[in-house]
CSV table of C-alpha atoms in Angstrom, one decimal:
chain,number,residue,atom,x,y,z
A,1,MET,CA,6.6,36.7,17.5
A,2,LYS,CA,5.7,33.5,15.6
A,3,SER,CA,7.6,30.5,16.8
A,4,LEU,CA,8.1,27.0,15.5
A,5,VAL,CA,9.1,24.1,17.7
A,6,VAL,CA,10.2,20.9,16.0
A,7,ARG,CA,10.1,17.4,17.6
A,8,LEU,CA,9.9,14.8,14.8
A,9,ASP,CA,10.0,11.4,16.7
A,10,SER,CA,7.5,9.6,18.9
A,11,PHE,CA,4.6,10.2,21.2
A,12,GLY,CA,6.7,10.1,24.5
A,13,ASP,CA,9.4,12.3,23.0
A,14,VAL,CA,6.8,15.0,22.1
A,15,LEU,CA,5.4,14.9,25.7
A,16,LEU,CA,9.0,15.4,27.0
A,17,ALA,CA,9.2,18.5,24.9
A,18,GLY,CA,6.2,20.0,26.8
A,19,PRO,CA,8.1,22.2,29.3
A,20,ALA,CA,10.2,23.7,26.5
A,21,VAL,CA,7.1,24.3,24.4
A,22,ARG,CA,5.5,26.2,27.3
A,23,ALA,CA,8.6,28.3,27.6
A,24,VAL,CA,8.4,29.2,23.9
A,25,ALA,CA,4.7,30.0,24.2
A,26,ALA,CA,5.2,32.4,27.1
A,27,ARG,CA,7.3,34.7,24.8
A,28,SER,CA,5.5,34.1,21.5
A,29,SER,CA,2.2,35.3,19.9
A,30,HIS,CA,1.8,32.0,18.1
A,31,VAL,CA,3.4,28.5,18.5
A,32,THR,CA,3.4,25.8,15.8
A,33,LEU,CA,4.7,22.4,16.6
A,34,LEU,CA,6.1,20.4,13.7
A,35,CYS,CA,6.1,16.7,14.5
A,36,GLY,CA,6.0,13.3,13.0
A,37,PRO,CA,2.8,11.1,12.7
A,38,ARG,CA,3.7,9.1,15.8
A,39,GLY,CA,3.9,12.3,17.9
A,40,ALA,CA,0.9,14.1,16.5
A,41,ASP,CA,-1.6,13.0,19.2
A,42,ALA,CA,0.8,14.1,21.9
A,43,ALA,CA,1.4,17.5,20.2
A,44,ARG,CA,-2.3,18.2,20.2
A,45,MET,CA,-2.4,17.7,24.0
A,46,LEU,CA,0.4,20.1,24.9
A,47,PRO,CA,-0.5,23.4,26.5
A,48,GLY,CA,0.9,26.3,24.5
A,49,VAL,CA,0.5,24.8,21.1
A,50,ASP,CA,-1.7,26.8,18.7
A,51,GLU,CA,-1.1,24.7,15.6
A,52,VAL,CA,0.2,21.2,14.8
A,53,LEU,CA,2.0,20.4,11.5
A,54,VAL,CA,2.6,16.8,10.8
A,55,TRP,CA,5.5,15.6,8.5
A,56,GLU,CA,7.2,12.2,8.4
A,57,ALA,CA,10.9,12.8,8.2
A,58,PRO,CA,13.1,10.3,6.2
A,59,TRP,CA,15.6,10.3,9.1
A,60,GLU,CA,13.2,9.4,11.9
A,61,GLY,CA,11.5,6.3,13.2
A,62,PHE,CA,12.0,2.5,12.8
A,63,ASP,CA,10.8,2.5,9.2
A,64,PRO,CA,11.3,6.0,7.7
A,65,PRO,CA,9.9,6.9,4.3
A,66,PRO,CA,12.1,7.3,1.3
A,67,VAL,CA,13.6,10.7,0.5
A,68,SER,CA,11.3,12.6,-1.9
A,69,ALA,CA,12.2,15.9,-3.4
A,70,ALA,CA,8.5,16.8,-3.9
A,71,ASP,CA,7.7,16.0,-0.3
A,72,VAL,CA,10.6,18.1,1.0
A,73,ASP,CA,9.8,20.9,-1.4
A,74,ALA,CA,6.2,20.9,-0.1
A,75,LEU,CA,7.3,21.1,3.5
A,76,VAL,CA,9.7,23.9,2.8
A,77,ALA,CA,6.9,25.8,1.0
A,78,ARG,CA,4.5,25.2,3.9
A,79,LEU,CA,7.1,26.5,6.4
A,80,ARG,CA,7.9,29.5,4.3
A,81,ALA,CA,4.2,30.4,4.2
A,82,GLY,CA,4.2,30.2,8.1
A,83,ALA,CA,6.7,33.1,8.2
A,84,TYR,CA,8.3,32.0,11.5
A,85,ASP,CA,10.5,34.4,13.3
A,86,THR,CA,12.3,31.7,15.2
A,87,ALA,CA,12.5,27.9,15.4
A,88,LEU,CA,13.6,25.6,18.3
A,89,VAL,CA,14.7,22.1,17.0
A,90,LEU,CA,14.5,19.4,19.7
A,91,THR,CA,16.2,16.1,19.3
A,92,SER,CA,17.3,13.2,21.5
A,93,PHE,CA,20.9,13.0,22.5
A,94,HIS,CA,21.8,10.6,19.7
A,95,GLN,CA,20.0,12.5,16.9
A,96,SER,CA,21.3,15.4,14.8
A,97,PRO,CA,19.1,18.5,14.3
A,98,LEU,CA,21.0,19.6,11.2
A,99,PRO,CA,18.8,18.0,8.5
A,100,THR,CA,15.8,19.8,10.0
A,101,ALA,CA,17.8,23.0,10.4
A,102,LEU,CA,18.7,22.9,6.7
A,103,LEU,CA,15.1,22.7,5.7
A,104,LEU,CA,14.2,25.5,8.1
A,105,ARG,CA,17.0,27.7,6.6
A,106,LEU,CA,15.7,27.0,3.1
A,107,ALA,CA,12.2,28.0,4.4
A,108,GLY,CA,13.5,31.4,5.5
A,109,VAL,CA,13.1,31.0,9.3
A,110,GLY,CA,14.7,33.9,10.9
A,111,ARG,CA,16.5,32.4,13.8
A,112,ILE,CA,17.2,28.7,14.5
A,113,GLY,CA,18.5,27.0,17.7
A,114,ALA,CA,19.2,23.4,18.6
A,115,ASP,CA,21.4,21.2,20.7
A,116,SER,CA,24.1,20.0,18.3
A,117,VAL,CA,27.3,17.9,18.8
A,118,ASP,CA,28.2,18.4,15.1
A,119,HIS,CA,29.6,21.7,13.7
A,120,PRO,CA,26.5,23.4,12.3
A,121,GLY,CA,28.1,25.9,9.8
A,122,ARG,CA,25.4,28.4,9.0
A,123,LEU,CA,22.5,26.1,9.8
A,124,LEU,CA,22.1,27.3,13.4
A,125,ASP,CA,22.1,30.7,15.0
A,126,VAL,CA,22.2,29.2,18.5
A,127,ARG,CA,24.2,26.0,19.0
A,128,HIS,CA,23.6,24.7,22.5
A,129,ARG,CA,25.6,21.9,24.1
A,130,ARG,CA,23.7,19.8,26.6
A,131,ARG,CA,25.0,19.3,30.1
A,132,GLU,CA,26.1,15.8,31.0
A,133,GLY,CA,23.4,13.7,32.7
A,134,ARG,CA,20.5,15.9,31.9
A,135,HIS,CA,17.1,14.2,31.5
A,136,GLU,CA,15.6,14.7,28.0
A,137,ALA,CA,12.9,17.0,29.3
A,138,GLU,CA,15.6,19.1,31.1
A,139,ALA,CA,17.8,19.1,28.0
A,140,ALA,CA,15.0,20.4,25.9
A,141,SER,CA,14.2,23.2,28.4
A,142,ASP,CA,17.9,24.1,28.5
A,143,THR,CA,18.0,24.4,24.7
A,144,ALA,CA,14.9,26.6,24.7
A,145,ALA,CA,16.5,28.9,27.3
A,146,ALA,CA,19.7,29.2,25.2
A,147,LEU,CA,17.5,30.4,22.4
A,148,GLY,CA,15.9,33.0,24.6
A,149,PHE,CA,13.0,31.2,26.0
A,150,PRO,CA,13.6,30.6,29.8
A,151,PRO,CA,11.0,28.8,31.9
A,152,PRO,CA,8.0,31.1,32.6
A,153,PRO,CA,7.7,32.3,36.2
A,154,GLY,CA,5.9,29.8,38.3
A,155,ASP,CA,6.3,27.0,35.9
A,156,ASP,CA,7.6,23.9,37.7
A,157,GLY,CA,9.0,22.4,34.6
A,158,ARG,CA,7.1,19.1,34.9
A,159,LEU,CA,5.3,17.4,32.0
A,160,ARG,CA,1.7,18.6,31.4
A,161,VAL,CA,-1.2,18.0,29.1
A,162,LEU,CA,-4.5,19.7,28.5
A,163,PRO,CA,-7.2,18.5,30.9
A,164,PRO,CA,-8.4,15.0,29.9
A,165,PRO,CA,-12.0,13.8,29.9
A,166,ASP,CA,-13.7,11.9,32.6
A,167,THR,CA,-13.3,8.2,32.1
A,168,GLY,CA,-15.3,6.7,34.9
A,169,SER,CA,-17.6,5.0,32.5
A,170,LEU,CA,-14.7,2.9,31.2
A,171,THR,CA,-12.9,2.1,34.4
A,172,GLY,CA,-15.8,1.7,36.8
A,173,HIS,CA,-16.1,3.0,40.3
A,174,GLY,CA,-13.4,2.8,43.0
A,175,PRO,CA,-9.6,3.0,43.1
A,176,TYR,CA,-7.6,1.1,40.5
A,177,VAL,CA,-4.1,0.5,39.2
A,178,VAL,CA,-3.2,0.5,35.5
A,179,LEU,CA,-0.9,-2.0,33.9
A,180,HIS,CA,0.2,-1.2,30.3
A,181,PRO,CA,1.9,-4.3,28.9
A,182,GLY,CA,3.0,-3.0,25.5
A,183,ALA,CA,6.1,-1.1,24.4
A,184,SER,CA,7.2,0.6,21.2
A,185,ALA,CA,10.1,-1.9,20.9
A,186,PRO,CA,10.3,-5.6,22.0
A,187,ALA,CA,13.5,-5.0,23.9
A,188,ARG,CA,11.6,-2.6,26.2
A,189,ALA,CA,8.6,-4.8,27.0
A,190,TRP,CA,8.0,-7.0,30.0
A,191,SER,CA,7.0,-10.4,28.9
A,192,PRO,CA,3.2,-11.2,28.7
A,193,HIS,CA,3.4,-14.0,31.3
A,194,ARG,CA,5.1,-11.7,33.8
A,195,CYS,CA,2.4,-9.0,33.1
A,196,ALA,CA,-0.4,-11.6,33.6
A,197,GLU,CA,1.3,-12.7,36.8
A,198,ALA,CA,1.4,-9.2,38.1
A,199,VAL,CA,-2.3,-8.7,37.3
A,200,ALA,CA,-3.2,-11.8,39.3
A,201,LEU,CA,-1.1,-10.8,42.3
A,202,LEU,CA,-2.4,-7.3,42.3
A,203,ALA,CA,-6.0,-8.6,42.3
A,204,ASP,CA,-5.1,-11.0,45.1
A,205,ALA,CA,-3.8,-8.0,47.1
A,206,GLY,CA,-7.2,-6.3,46.7
A,207,HIS,CA,-6.6,-4.0,43.8
A,208,ARG,CA,-8.8,-3.4,40.8
A,209,VAL,CA,-6.6,-3.6,37.8
A,210,VAL,CA,-7.1,-1.8,34.4
A,211,VAL,CA,-5.1,-3.0,31.5
A,212,THR,CA,-4.5,-0.6,28.6
A,213,GLY,CA,-3.1,-0.9,25.1
A,214,GLY,CA,-3.5,0.4,21.6
A,215,PRO,CA,-5.7,-1.0,18.8
A,216,GLU,CA,-2.8,-3.3,17.6
A,217,GLU,CA,-2.4,-4.7,21.2
A,218,THR,CA,-5.8,-6.1,21.8
A,219,GLY,CA,-4.6,-9.7,21.8
A,220,LEU,CA,-1.9,-8.8,24.3
A,221,THR,CA,-4.2,-7.0,26.6
A,222,ARG,CA,-6.8,-9.8,26.4
A,223,ARG,CA,-4.1,-12.3,27.4
A,224,VAL,CA,-2.8,-10.2,30.2
A,225,SER,CA,-6.2,-9.3,31.6
A,226,GLY,CA,-7.6,-12.8,31.7
A,227,ASP,CA,-10.8,-12.9,33.7
A,228,THR,CA,-9.4,-10.6,36.3
A,229,ALA,CA,-8.7,-7.1,35.0
A,230,VAL,CA,-10.7,-4.5,33.1
A,231,ASP,CA,-9.4,-4.8,29.5
A,232,LEU,CA,-9.3,-1.4,27.7
A,233,GLY,CA,-7.1,-2.6,24.9
A,234,GLY,CA,-8.0,-0.7,21.7
A,235,ARG,CA,-10.7,1.3,23.6
A,236,THR,CA,-8.9,4.5,24.4
A,237,SER,CA,-7.8,7.4,22.3
A,238,PRO,CA,-4.7,9.2,23.6
A,239,ARG,CA,-6.8,11.9,25.4
A,240,VAL,CA,-9.1,9.2,26.9
A,241,LEU,CA,-6.0,7.2,28.0
A,242,ALA,CA,-4.7,10.4,29.7
A,243,GLY,CA,-8.0,10.4,31.7
A,244,VAL,CA,-7.6,6.7,32.6
A,245,LEU,CA,-4.0,7.2,33.8
A,246,ARG,CA,-4.9,10.4,35.7
A,247,MET,CA,-7.3,8.6,38.0
A,248,ALA,CA,-5.1,5.6,38.7
A,249,ASP,CA,-3.4,5.1,42.0
A,250,VAL,CA,-0.3,4.0,40.1
A,251,VAL,CA,0.7,3.1,36.6
A,252,ILE,CA,2.9,0.1,35.8
A,253,SER,CA,4.6,0.4,32.4
A,254,ALA,CA,7.7,-0.2,30.4
A,255,ASN,CA,9.7,2.7,28.9
A,256,THR,CA,7.1,3.7,26.4
A,257,GLY,CA,4.7,6.6,25.6
A,258,PRO,CA,2.0,5.9,28.3
A,259,ALA,CA,4.7,6.0,31.0
A,260,HIS,CA,5.4,9.6,30.0
A,261,LEU,CA,1.7,10.3,29.7
A,262,ALA,CA,1.2,9.1,33.3
A,263,ALA,CA,3.9,11.5,34.4
A,264,ALA,CA,2.1,14.3,32.5
A,265,VAL,CA,-1.1,13.8,34.4
A,266,GLY,CA,0.8,13.5,37.7
A,267,THR,CA,0.4,9.7,38.4
A,268,PRO,CA,3.3,7.7,40.1
A,269,VAL,CA,4.9,5.1,37.9
A,270,VAL,CA,6.4,1.7,38.5
A,271,SER,CA,8.8,1.8,35.5
A,272,LEU,CA,9.9,-1.5,34.0
A,273,PHE,CA,12.9,0.0,32.4
A,274,ALA,CA,15.1,-2.0,30.0
A,275,PRO,CA,18.6,-0.3,30.0
A,276,VAL,CA,18.9,-0.2,26.2
A,277,VAL,CA,18.7,3.6,26.7
A,278,PRO,CA,19.7,5.4,29.9
A,279,ALA,CA,17.1,5.7,32.6
A,280,GLY,CA,18.7,9.0,33.6
A,281,ARG,CA,17.6,10.5,30.3
A,282,TRP,CA,14.3,8.6,29.7
A,283,ALA,CA,12.6,7.6,33.0
A,284,PRO,CA,9.2,9.1,33.7
A,285,TYR,CA,9.8,12.7,34.7
A,286,GLY,CA,8.6,14.8,37.6
A,287,VAL,CA,6.5,12.2,39.5
A,288,PRO,CA,7.4,9.5,42.1
A,289,VAL,CA,9.0,6.6,40.2
A,290,ILE,CA,10.3,3.2,41.2
A,291,LEU,CA,12.6,1.8,38.6
A,292,LEU,CA,12.7,-2.0,38.1
A,293,GLY,CA,15.1,-3.8,35.8
A,294,ASP,CA,18.8,-4.5,35.8
A,295,GLN,CA,20.3,-1.2,34.6
A,296,SER,CA,23.8,-2.8,34.3
A,297,ALA,CA,22.7,-5.7,32.0
A,298,PRO,CA,24.8,-6.5,28.9
A,299,CYS,CA,22.2,-4.7,26.7
A,300,ALA,CA,22.8,-1.4,28.4
A,301,ASP,CA,23.1,1.6,26.1
A,302,THR,CA,22.8,-0.5,22.9
A,303,ARG,CA,19.5,1.2,21.8
A,304,ALA,CA,18.5,-2.3,20.6
A,305,LEU,CA,15.0,-2.8,19.4
A,306,THR,CA,15.0,-6.5,20.0
A,307,CYS,CA,16.8,-7.8,23.2
A,308,PRO,CA,20.3,-9.1,22.2
A,309,VAL,CA,20.6,-11.2,25.4
A,310,PRO,CA,18.8,-14.6,25.5
A,311,GLY,CA,15.9,-14.7,27.9
A,312,HIS,CA,15.6,-10.9,28.2
A,313,PRO,CA,17.0,-11.1,31.8
A,314,CYS,CA,17.1,-7.3,32.4
A,315,LEU,CA,13.3,-7.3,32.7
A,316,ASP,CA,12.1,-10.8,32.9
A,317,GLU,CA,14.0,-11.4,36.1
A,318,VAL,CA,11.6,-8.9,37.6
A,319,THR,CA,8.7,-10.8,39.2
A,320,GLY,CA,5.1,-10.0,39.6
A,321,GLN,CA,5.7,-9.8,43.3
A,322,ASP,CA,8.4,-7.2,42.8
A,323,VAL,CA,5.9,-5.1,40.9
A,324,VAL,CA,3.2,-5.5,43.7
A,325,ARG,CA,5.7,-4.3,46.3
A,326,ALA,CA,6.7,-1.3,44.2
A,327,ALA,CA,3.1,-0.4,43.6
A,328,HIS,CA,2.3,-0.6,47.3
A,329,LYS,CA,5.2,1.6,48.2
A,330,LEU,CA,4.2,4.3,45.7
A,331,ILE,CA,0.5,4.1,46.8
A,332,GLN,CA,1.5,4.4,50.5
A,333,GLU,CA,3.7,7.4,49.8
A,334,ARG,CA,0.9,9.1,47.9
A,335,GLN,CA,-1.6,8.6,50.7
A,336,SER,CA,0.8,9.7,53.5
């Protein structure tokens, strides 16, 4: 059976789809993952994926492309050529799978399933309703099971990626902690001065600190690292970043893709979690986590990209010392 899994949004969202992808792969001869550009690198790291198709949907992301009939027609033709027997459409709790399902129906996909609040008409063969309070990774697995893809025997349901490369030449020898100061939206980020404070305090406590960030974050990582930390800003592909995170004692990160990548390689996370989305759905999954940040702040559940509260109190009232204490607790638990 040829199966298609669709997850069109970001890097972390695709990682959270990993357990559901493995369930589909266990009962399929071939699995294609259709994702957006921001999720493509994560898709290529997921076990069970045979092929990755990349398409930028006009209903996803912060700055979606315009609707183009030619672009849609090209995608439908591409999917029709794939001759998929079944498709699992995965979305976040606030997204609708129905635009995607319509394109899949036009492409002749035999059986389509998704989690949908809206009445799907003839667009879905299996309409799942997620249980209240489920984490996004669990909700995706539940939807896969409803479509006939239960978790494979022995699969613990945690996030997972293909084995990353050795990164000792980048990080140097000896234990270290990682601090990732960036975030996909300003409302989710811990302020740079707080990150720099944490780096200095972690170093004072005897830790080697590695600071990570993407190519567009080199100014931020340089500022946060100062003369104290190893600055890997702009120096790690996603696969290399997975290796850096895998060997860390603990990862300190906002609610952004690298936090989920840390979980996928089994590393504990100090999660600086702004409550603009619910932590119960989006916190790092399947590893020890300490959640920092006021989860009852006025910005809670707003899905704001920029903090609507002056001073960003939900995160910036967290101090560097709070982070050091949380990191020590997770390290001690890991060593005990």
